[in-house]
CSV table of C-alpha atoms in Angstrom, one decimal:
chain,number,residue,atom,x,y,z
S,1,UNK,CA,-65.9,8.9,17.5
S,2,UNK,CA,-63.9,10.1,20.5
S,3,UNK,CA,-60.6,11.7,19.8
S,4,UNK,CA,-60.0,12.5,23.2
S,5,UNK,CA,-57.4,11.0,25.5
S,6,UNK,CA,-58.6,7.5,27.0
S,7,UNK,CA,-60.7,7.8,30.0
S,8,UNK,CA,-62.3,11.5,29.6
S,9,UNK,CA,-65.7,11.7,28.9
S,10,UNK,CA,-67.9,14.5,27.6
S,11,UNK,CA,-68.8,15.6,31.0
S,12,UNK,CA,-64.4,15.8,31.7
S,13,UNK,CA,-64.5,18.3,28.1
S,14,UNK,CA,-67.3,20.6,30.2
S,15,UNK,CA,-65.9,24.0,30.8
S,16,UNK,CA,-62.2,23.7,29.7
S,17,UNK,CA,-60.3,26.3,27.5
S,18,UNK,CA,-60.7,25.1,24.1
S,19,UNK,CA,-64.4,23.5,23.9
S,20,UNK,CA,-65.5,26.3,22.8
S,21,UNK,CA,-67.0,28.8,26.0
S,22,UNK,CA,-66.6,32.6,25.0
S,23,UNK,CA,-66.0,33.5,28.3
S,24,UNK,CA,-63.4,30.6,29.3
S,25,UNK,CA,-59.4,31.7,29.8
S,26,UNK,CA,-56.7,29.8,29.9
S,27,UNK,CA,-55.2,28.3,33.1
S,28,UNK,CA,-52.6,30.4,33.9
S,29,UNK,CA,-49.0,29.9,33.4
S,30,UNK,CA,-50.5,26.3,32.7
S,31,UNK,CA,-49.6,24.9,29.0
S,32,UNK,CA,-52.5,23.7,26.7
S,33,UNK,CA,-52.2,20.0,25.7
S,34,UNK,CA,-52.1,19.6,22.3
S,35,UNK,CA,-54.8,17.8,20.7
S,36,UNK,CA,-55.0,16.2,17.2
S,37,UNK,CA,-57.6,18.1,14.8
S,38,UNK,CA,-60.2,15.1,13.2
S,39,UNK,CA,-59.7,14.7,9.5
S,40,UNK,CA,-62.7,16.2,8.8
S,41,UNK,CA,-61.8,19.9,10.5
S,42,UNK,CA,-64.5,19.8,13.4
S,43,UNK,CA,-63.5,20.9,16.3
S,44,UNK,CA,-63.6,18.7,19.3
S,45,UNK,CA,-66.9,16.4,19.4
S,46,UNK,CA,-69.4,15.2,16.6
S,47,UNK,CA,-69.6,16.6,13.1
S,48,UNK,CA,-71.0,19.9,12.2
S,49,UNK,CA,-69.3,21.5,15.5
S,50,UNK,CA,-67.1,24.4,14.7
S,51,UNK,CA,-64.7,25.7,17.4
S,52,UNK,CA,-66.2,29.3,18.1
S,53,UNK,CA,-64.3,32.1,18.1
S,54,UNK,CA,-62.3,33.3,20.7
S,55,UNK,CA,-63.1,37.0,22.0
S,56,UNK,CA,-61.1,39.8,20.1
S,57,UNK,CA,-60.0,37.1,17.5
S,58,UNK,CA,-57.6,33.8,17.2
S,59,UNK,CA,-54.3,34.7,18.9
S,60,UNK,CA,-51.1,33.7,17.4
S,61,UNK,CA,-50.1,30.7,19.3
S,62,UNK,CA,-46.5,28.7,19.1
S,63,UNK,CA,-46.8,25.3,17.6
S,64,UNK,CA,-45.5,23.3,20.4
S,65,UNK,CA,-43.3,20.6,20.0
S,66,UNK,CA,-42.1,19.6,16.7
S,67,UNK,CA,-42.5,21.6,12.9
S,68,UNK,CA,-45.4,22.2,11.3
S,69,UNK,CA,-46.5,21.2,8.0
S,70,UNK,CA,-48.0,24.5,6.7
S,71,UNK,CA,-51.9,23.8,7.3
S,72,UNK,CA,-51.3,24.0,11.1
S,73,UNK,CA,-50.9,20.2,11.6
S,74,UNK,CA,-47.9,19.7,13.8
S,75,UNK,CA,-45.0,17.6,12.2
S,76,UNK,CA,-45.2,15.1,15.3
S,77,UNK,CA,-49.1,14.5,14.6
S,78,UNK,CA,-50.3,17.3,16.9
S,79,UNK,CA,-52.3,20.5,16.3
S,80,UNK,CA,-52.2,23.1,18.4
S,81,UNK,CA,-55.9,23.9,17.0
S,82,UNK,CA,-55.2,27.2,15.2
S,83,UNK,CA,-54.6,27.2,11.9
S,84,UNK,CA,-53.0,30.9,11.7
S,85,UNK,CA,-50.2,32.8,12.0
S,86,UNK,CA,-46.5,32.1,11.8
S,87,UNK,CA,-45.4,29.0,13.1
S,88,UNK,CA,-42.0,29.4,15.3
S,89,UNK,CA,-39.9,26.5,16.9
S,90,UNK,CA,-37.4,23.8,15.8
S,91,UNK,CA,-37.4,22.4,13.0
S,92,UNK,CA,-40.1,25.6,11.6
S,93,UNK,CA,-41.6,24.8,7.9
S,94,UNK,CA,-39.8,25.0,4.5
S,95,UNK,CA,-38.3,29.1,4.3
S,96,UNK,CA,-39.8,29.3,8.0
S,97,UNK,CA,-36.8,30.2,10.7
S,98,UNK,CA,-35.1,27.7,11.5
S,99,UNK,CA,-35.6,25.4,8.6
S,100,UNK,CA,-34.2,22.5,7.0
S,101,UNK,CA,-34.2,23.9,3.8
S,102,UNK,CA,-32.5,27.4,4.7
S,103,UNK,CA,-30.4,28.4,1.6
S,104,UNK,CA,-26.4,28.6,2.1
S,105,UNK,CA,-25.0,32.2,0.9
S,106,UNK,CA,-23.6,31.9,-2.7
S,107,UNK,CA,-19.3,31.0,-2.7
S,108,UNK,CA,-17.6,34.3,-3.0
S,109,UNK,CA,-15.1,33.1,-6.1
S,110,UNK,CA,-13.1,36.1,-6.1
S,111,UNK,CA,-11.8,35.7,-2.6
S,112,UNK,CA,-11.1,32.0,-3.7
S,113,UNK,CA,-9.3,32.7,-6.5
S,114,UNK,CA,-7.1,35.2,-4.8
S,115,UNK,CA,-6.4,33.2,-1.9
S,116,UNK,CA,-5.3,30.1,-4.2
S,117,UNK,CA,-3.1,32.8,-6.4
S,118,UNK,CA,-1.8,33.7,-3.3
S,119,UNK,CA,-0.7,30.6,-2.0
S,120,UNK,CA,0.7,29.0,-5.5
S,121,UNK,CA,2.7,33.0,-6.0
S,122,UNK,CA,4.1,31.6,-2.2
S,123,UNK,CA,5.2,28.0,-2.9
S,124,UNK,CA,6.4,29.0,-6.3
S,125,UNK,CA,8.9,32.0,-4.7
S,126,UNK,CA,10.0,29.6,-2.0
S,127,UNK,CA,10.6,26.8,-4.1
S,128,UNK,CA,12.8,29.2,-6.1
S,129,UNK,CA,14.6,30.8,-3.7
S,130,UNK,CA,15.3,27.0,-1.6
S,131,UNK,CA,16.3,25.3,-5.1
S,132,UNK,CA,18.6,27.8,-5.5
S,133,UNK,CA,20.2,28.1,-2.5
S,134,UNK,CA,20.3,24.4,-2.4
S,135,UNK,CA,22.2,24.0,-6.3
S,136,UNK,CA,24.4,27.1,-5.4
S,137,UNK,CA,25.7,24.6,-2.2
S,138,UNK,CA,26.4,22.3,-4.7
S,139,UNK,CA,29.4,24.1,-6.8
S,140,UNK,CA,32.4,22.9,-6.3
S,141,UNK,CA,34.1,26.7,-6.3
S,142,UNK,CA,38.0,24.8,-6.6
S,143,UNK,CA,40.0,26.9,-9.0
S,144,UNK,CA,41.2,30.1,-8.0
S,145,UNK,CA,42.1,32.6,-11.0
S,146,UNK,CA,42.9,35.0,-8.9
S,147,UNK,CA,46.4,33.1,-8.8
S,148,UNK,CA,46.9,33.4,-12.7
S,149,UNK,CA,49.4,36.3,-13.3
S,150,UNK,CA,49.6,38.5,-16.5
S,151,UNK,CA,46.2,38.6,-17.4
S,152,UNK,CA,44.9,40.0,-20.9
S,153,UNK,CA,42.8,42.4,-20.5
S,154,UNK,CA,38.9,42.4,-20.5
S,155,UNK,CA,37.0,42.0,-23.7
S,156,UNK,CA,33.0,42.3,-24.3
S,157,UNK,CA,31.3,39.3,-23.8
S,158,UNK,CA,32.1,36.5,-21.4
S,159,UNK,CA,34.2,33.6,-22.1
S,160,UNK,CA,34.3,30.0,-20.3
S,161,UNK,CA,37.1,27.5,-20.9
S,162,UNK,CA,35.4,24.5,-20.8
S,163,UNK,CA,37.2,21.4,-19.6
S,164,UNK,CA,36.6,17.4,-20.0
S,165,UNK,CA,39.4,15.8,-17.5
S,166,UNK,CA,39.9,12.0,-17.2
S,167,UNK,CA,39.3,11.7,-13.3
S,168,UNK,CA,38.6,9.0,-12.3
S,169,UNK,CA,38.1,10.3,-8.7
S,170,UNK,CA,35.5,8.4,-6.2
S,171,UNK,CA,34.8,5.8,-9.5
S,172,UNK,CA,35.0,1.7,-8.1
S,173,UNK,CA,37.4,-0.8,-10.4
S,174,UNK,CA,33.9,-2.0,-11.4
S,175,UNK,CA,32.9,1.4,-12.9
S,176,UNK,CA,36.0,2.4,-14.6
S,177,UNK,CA,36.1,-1.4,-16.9
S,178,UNK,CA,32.4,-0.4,-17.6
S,179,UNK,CA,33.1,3.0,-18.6
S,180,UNK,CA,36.9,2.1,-20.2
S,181,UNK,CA,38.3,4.8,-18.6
S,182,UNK,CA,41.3,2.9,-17.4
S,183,UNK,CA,42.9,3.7,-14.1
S,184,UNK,CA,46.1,6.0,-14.3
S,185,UNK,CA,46.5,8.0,-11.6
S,186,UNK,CA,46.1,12.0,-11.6
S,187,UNK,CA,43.7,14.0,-14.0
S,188,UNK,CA,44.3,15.1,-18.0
S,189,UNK,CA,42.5,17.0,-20.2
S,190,UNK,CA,40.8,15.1,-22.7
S,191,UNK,CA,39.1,18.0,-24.0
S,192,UNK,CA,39.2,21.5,-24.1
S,193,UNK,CA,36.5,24.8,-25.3
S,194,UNK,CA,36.5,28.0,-25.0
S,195,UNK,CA,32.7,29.2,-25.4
S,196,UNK,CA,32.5,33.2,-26.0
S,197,UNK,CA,28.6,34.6,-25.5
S,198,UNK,CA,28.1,38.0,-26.3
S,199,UNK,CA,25.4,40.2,-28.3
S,200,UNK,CA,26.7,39.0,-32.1
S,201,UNK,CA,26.2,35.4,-30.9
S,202,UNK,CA,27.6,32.4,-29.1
S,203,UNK,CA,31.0,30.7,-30.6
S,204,UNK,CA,32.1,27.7,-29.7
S,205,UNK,CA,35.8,27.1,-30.3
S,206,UNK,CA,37.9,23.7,-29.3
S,207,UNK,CA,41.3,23.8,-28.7
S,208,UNK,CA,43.0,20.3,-29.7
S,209,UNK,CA,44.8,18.5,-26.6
S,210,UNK,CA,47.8,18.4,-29.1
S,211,UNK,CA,47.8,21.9,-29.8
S,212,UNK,CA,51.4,23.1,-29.7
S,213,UNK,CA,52.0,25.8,-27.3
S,214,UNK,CA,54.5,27.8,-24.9
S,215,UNK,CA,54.6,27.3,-21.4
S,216,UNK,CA,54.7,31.0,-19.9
S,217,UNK,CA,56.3,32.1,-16.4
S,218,UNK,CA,53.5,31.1,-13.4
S,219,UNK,CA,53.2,31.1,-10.0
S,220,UNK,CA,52.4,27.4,-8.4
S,221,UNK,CA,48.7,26.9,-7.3
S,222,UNK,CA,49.9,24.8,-4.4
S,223,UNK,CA,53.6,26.3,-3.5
S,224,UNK,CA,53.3,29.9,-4.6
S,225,UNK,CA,56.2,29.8,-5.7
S,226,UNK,CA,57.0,31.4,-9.4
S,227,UNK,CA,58.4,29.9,-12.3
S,228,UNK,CA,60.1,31.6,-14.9
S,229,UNK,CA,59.0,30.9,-18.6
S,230,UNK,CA,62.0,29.2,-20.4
S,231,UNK,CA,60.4,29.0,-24.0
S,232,UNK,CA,59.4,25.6,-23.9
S,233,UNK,CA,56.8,24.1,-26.0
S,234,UNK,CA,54.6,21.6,-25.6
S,235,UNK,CA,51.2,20.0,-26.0
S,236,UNK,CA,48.1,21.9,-24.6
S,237,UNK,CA,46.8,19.2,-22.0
S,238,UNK,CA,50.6,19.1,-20.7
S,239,UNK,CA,50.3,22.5,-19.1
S,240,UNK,CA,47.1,20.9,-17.3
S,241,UNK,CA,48.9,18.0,-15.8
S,242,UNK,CA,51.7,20.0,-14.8
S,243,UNK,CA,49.9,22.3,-12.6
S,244,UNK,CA,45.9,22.0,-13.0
S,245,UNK,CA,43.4,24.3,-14.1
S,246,UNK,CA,45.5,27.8,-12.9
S,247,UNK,CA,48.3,26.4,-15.4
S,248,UNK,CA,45.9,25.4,-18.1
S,249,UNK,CA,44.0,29.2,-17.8
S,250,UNK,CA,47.6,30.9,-17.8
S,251,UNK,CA,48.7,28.7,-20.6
S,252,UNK,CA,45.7,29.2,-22.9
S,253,UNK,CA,45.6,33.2,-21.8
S,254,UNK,CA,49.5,33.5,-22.6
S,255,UNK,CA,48.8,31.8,-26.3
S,256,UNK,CA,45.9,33.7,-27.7
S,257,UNK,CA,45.4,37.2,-26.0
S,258,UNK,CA,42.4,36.0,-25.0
S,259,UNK,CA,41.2,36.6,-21.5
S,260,UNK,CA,39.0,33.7,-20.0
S,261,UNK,CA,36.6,35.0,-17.3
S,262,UNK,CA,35.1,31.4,-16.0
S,263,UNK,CA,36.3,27.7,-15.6
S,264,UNK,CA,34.4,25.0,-15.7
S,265,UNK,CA,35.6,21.1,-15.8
S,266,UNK,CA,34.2,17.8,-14.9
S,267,UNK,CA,35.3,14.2,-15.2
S,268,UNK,CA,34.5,11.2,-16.6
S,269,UNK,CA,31.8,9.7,-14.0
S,270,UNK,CA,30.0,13.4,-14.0
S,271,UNK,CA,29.4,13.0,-17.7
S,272,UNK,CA,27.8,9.7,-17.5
S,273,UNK,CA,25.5,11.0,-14.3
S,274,UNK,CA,24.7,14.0,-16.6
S,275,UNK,CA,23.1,12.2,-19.3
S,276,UNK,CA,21.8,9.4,-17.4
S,277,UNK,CA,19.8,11.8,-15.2
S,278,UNK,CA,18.7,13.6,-18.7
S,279,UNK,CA,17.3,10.5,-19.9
S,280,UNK,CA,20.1,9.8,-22.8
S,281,UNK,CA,20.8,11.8,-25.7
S,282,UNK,CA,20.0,11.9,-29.2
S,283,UNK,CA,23.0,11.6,-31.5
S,284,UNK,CA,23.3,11.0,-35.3
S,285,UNK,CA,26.0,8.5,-36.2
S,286,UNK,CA,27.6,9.5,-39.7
S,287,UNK,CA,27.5,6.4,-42.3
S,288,UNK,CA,30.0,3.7,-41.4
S,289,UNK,CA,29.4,3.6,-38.0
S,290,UNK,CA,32.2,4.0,-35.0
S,291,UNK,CA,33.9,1.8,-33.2
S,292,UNK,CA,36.9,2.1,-31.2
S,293,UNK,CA,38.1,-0.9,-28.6
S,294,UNK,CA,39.8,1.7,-26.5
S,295,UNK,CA,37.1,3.6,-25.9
S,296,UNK,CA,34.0,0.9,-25.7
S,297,UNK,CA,32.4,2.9,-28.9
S,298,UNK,CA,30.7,0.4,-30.9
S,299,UNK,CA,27.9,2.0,-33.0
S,300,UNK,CA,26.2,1.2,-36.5
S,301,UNK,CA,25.1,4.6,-38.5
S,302,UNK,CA,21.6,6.7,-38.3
S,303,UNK,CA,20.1,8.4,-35.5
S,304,UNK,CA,20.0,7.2,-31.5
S,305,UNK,CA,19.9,8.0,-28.2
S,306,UNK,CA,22.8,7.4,-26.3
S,307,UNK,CA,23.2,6.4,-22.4
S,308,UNK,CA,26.0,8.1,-20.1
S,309,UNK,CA,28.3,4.4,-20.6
S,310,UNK,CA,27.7,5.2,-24.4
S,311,UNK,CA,27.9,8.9,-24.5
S,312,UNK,CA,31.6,9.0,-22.7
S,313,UNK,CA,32.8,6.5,-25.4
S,314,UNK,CA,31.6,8.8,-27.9
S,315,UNK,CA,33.0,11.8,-27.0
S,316,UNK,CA,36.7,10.1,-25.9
S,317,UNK,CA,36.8,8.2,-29.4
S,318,UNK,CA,39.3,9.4,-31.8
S,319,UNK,CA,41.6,6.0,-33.3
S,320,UNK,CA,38.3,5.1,-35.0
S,321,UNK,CA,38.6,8.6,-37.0
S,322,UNK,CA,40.4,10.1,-40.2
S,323,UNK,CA,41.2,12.9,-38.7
S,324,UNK,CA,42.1,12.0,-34.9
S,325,UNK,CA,41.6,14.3,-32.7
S,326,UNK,CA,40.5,17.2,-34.7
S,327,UNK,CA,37.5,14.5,-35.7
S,328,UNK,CA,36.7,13.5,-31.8
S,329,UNK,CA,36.7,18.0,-31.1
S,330,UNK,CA,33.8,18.2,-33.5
S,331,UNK,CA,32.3,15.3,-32.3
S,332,UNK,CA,33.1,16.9,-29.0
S,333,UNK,CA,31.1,20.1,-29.6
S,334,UNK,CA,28.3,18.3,-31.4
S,335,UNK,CA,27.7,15.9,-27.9
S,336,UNK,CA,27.6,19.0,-25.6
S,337,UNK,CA,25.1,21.1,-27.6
S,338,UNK,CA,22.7,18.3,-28.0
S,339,UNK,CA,23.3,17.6,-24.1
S,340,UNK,CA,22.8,21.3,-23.5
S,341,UNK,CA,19.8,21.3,-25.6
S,342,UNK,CA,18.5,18.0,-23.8
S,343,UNK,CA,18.9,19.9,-20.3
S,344,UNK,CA,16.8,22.8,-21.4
S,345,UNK,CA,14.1,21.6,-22.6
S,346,UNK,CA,10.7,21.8,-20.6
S,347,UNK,CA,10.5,18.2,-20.3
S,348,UNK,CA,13.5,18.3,-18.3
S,349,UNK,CA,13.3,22.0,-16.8
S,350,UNK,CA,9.3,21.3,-15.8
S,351,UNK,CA,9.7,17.8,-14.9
S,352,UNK,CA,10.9,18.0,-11.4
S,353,UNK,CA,11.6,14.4,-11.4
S,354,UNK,CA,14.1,14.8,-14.2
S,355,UNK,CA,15.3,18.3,-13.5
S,356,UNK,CA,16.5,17.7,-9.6
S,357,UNK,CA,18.3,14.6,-10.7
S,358,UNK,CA,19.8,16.1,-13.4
S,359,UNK,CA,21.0,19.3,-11.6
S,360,UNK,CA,22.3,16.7,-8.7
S,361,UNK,CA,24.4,15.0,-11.2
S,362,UNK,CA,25.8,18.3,-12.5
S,363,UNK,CA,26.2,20.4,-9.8
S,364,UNK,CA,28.2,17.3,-7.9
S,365,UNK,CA,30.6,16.4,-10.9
S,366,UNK,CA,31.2,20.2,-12.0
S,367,UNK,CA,34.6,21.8,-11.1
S,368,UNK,CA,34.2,25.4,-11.4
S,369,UNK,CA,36.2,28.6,-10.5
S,370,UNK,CA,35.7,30.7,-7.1
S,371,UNK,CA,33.8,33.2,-9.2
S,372,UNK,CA,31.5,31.5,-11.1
S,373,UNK,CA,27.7,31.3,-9.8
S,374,UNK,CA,24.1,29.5,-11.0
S,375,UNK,CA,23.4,33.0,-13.1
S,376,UNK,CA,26.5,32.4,-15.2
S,377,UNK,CA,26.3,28.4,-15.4
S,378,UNK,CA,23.1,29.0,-16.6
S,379,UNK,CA,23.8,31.3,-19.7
S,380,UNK,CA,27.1,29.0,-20.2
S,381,UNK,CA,24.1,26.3,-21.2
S,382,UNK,CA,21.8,28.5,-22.6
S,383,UNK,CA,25.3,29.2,-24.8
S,384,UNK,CA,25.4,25.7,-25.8
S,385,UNK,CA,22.2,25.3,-26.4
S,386,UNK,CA,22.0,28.1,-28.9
S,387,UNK,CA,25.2,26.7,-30.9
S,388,UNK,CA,23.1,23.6,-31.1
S,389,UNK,CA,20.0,25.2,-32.6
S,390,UNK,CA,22.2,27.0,-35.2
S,391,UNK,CA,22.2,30.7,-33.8
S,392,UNK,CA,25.6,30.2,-32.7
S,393,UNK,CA,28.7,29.0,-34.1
S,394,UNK,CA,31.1,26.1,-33.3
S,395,UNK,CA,34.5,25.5,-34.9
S,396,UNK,CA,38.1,24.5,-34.1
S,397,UNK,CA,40.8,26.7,-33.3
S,398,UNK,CA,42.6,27.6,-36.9
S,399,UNK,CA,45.5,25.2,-37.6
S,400,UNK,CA,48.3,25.9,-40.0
S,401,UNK,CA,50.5,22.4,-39.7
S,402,UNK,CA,52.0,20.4,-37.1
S,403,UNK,CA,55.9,20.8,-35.5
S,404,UNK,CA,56.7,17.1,-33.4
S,405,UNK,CA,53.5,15.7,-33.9
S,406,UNK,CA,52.1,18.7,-32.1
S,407,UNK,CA,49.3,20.6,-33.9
S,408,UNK,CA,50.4,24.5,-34.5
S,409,UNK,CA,47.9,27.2,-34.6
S,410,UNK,CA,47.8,29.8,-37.9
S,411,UNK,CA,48.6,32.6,-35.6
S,412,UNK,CA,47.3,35.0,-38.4
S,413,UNK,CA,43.8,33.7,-38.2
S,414,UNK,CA,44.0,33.4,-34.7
S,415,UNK,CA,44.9,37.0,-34.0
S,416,UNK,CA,41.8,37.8,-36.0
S,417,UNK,CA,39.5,35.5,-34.4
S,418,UNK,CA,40.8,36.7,-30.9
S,419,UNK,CA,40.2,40.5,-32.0
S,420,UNK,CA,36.7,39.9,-33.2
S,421,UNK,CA,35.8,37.7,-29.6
S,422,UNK,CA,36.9,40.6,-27.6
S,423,UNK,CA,35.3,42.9,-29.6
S,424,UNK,CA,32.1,40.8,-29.2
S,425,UNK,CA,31.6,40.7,-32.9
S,426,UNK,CA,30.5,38.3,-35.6
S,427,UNK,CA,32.9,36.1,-36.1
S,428,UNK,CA,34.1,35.6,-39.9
S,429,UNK,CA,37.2,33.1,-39.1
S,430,UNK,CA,37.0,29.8,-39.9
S,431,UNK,CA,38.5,27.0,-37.9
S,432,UNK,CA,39.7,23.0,-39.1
């Protein structure tokens, strides 16, 4: 068998570098062919031949071409004809240089995990600080205190006047029949709060549109100009339509002591937004069941969750009740808690598909004082929430009779309840 290349003969193999002549040398700069080794491990010609040793030993010789396969066959069929040594090139053996199989260096976690801590700490902070910036855009900063005159002076605590108007501003004819708002022109008060937060816990106290009280001297929010108090009584939401939320602060100030540090209002459509965005809230319907033509309320007893179209009816109903309006105040109080308590829970505060919406709504529909910011919104609904959950208290403002058809407040128990609020204490007064 002749494994040379086609064409050479025995007498072409004579004296060449390879055959097997101690005293042959290579040729030069001249490359050795590679040849393929029989199966059988002679070298070269017939069987038994062995390759004879090459003077001062085998030198370690490059595999040329492709890999080799660890006996010192070449990965493309060829041997270089030594079997020894380390075999460099290419695509070298499994662990040789060079290998296929070369091991990647082991992940290093910690600089993973610190990196991806890093960048959620990042996103997280500016999320924070653009949500922010973005809701505090939003607040309608419209009622300037700074114009009331006379103030009381500064209690503990902090306490919001909290006020429901009947604007219908930027609602279509189509909205207000759905909603049965009506559509008289300028704004009232439908309903009225002041909300005290302090240390001894959060009160909640509603002051009845019809409460009877005495409009004081002011100075005009639009003209300037001052008016002298003359005595005259008359209902609560009267001072509001008269002259607007400055009136209404001055009003509620002169009557009770009690100074009020932050305003907050919003109107009819706002309220609907609110608890459409929330996703409805859950209200208990005592036995009986309500229903009211003028409002749209028309609900059977038990628990449900209400929509923003259902909700407003709620809270505006009063006809339907025994005791008018000091029935729909209560009813009042019990609506924004839940709604407060709705807002902050972490289906709504995690949710950012709920909680943007919801904070759009809000923020757009609110009417708050030049003063007010997010950090004191936000405890105002923490405030209500904790009413709500029973740490707080909630009750009307004490009422002795009525004068006119006007409600009149039992100035006794009033004094009392206004001492303990600015004292930021427990309070022990209890309201109709």
């Amino acid at each position: 068998m002749n494994d040379w290349p086609e064409a050479w003969s025995d007498e072409n193999r004579g004296n060449r570098y390879g055959r097997g002549s101690a005293s042959a040398q290579p040729e030069g700069a001249r490359a050795m062919r590679q040849v393929r080794r029989p199966a059988s491990g002679a070298y070269g010609g017939g069987p038994g031949q062995s390759a004879p040793a090459h003077a001062g030993g085998v030198p370690q010789q490059p595999a040329y071409g492709g890999g080799s396969y660890g006996d010192g066959t070449a990965a493309d069929g060829y041997d270089s004809g030594y079997n020894t040594g380390q075999v460099y090139g290419g695509g070298g053996g499994p662990g040789g240089p060079g290998g296929g199989t070369r091991e990647r260096p082991a992940p290093n976690w910690r600089r993973r995990i610190k990196w991806t801590a890093i960048t959620v700490v990042t996103v997280l902070v500016v999320t924070t600080i653009g949500t922010y910036f973005w809701a505090d855009s939003k607040l309608n900063r419209e009622v300037d205190l700074s114009k009331v005159i006379d103030r009381p002076d500064a209690g503990e605590g902090t306490n919001y006047l909290i006020v429901g108007s009947d604007s219908r501003a930027g609602m279509s004819a189509e909205e207000k029949k759905k909603l049965h708002t009506g559509s008289a022109e300028g704004k009232r008060t439908d309903s009225m709060m002041i909300l005290h937060t302090g240390s001894n816990g959060d009160t909640l106290i509603s002051l009845p549109r019809d409460s009877d009280v005495e409009i004081p001297s002011f100075v005009g929010s639009e003209s300037g100009k001052t008016y002298k108090g003359t005595g005259r009584h008359t209902k609560l939401n009267a001072a509001y339509a008269e002259d607007g939320p400055e009136l209404l602060v001055r009003t509620v100030e002169f009557n009770t002591g009690l100074r009020i540090d932050h305003y907050v209002e919003i109107g009819f459509a706002g309220f609907a937004n609110i608890v459409d965005a929330v996703g409805g809230v859950e209200i208990t319907i005592p036995k009986g069941g309500m229903k009211d033509t003028k409002s749209g309320a028309d609900f059977e007893a038990g628990k449900q969750t209400l929509n923003g179209e259902q909700s407003l009816a709620f809270v505006r109903t009063r006809y339907a009740l025994a005791g008018s309006d000091l029935d729909r105040t209560k009813n009042q109080q019990k609506f924004l808690a839940a709604l407060a308590n709705q807002v902050a829970t972490p289906g709504t505060v995690l949710n950012p598909f709920k909680l943007y919406p919801t904070m759009g709504a809000g923020l757009d529909s609110l009417i708050v004082d030049k003063d007010m910011g997010l950090f004191d919104l936000g405890e105002m609904f923490w405030a209500m929430k904790s009413v709500n959950s029973g740490d707080g208290k909630s009750m009307n403002m004490p009422i002795s009779g009525s004068s006119g058809g006007n409600l009149v407040w039992d100035k006794a128990k009033v004094k009392t309840l206004v001492e303990q609020l600015k004292n930021d204490e427990t309070v022990t007064v209890s309201g109709n």
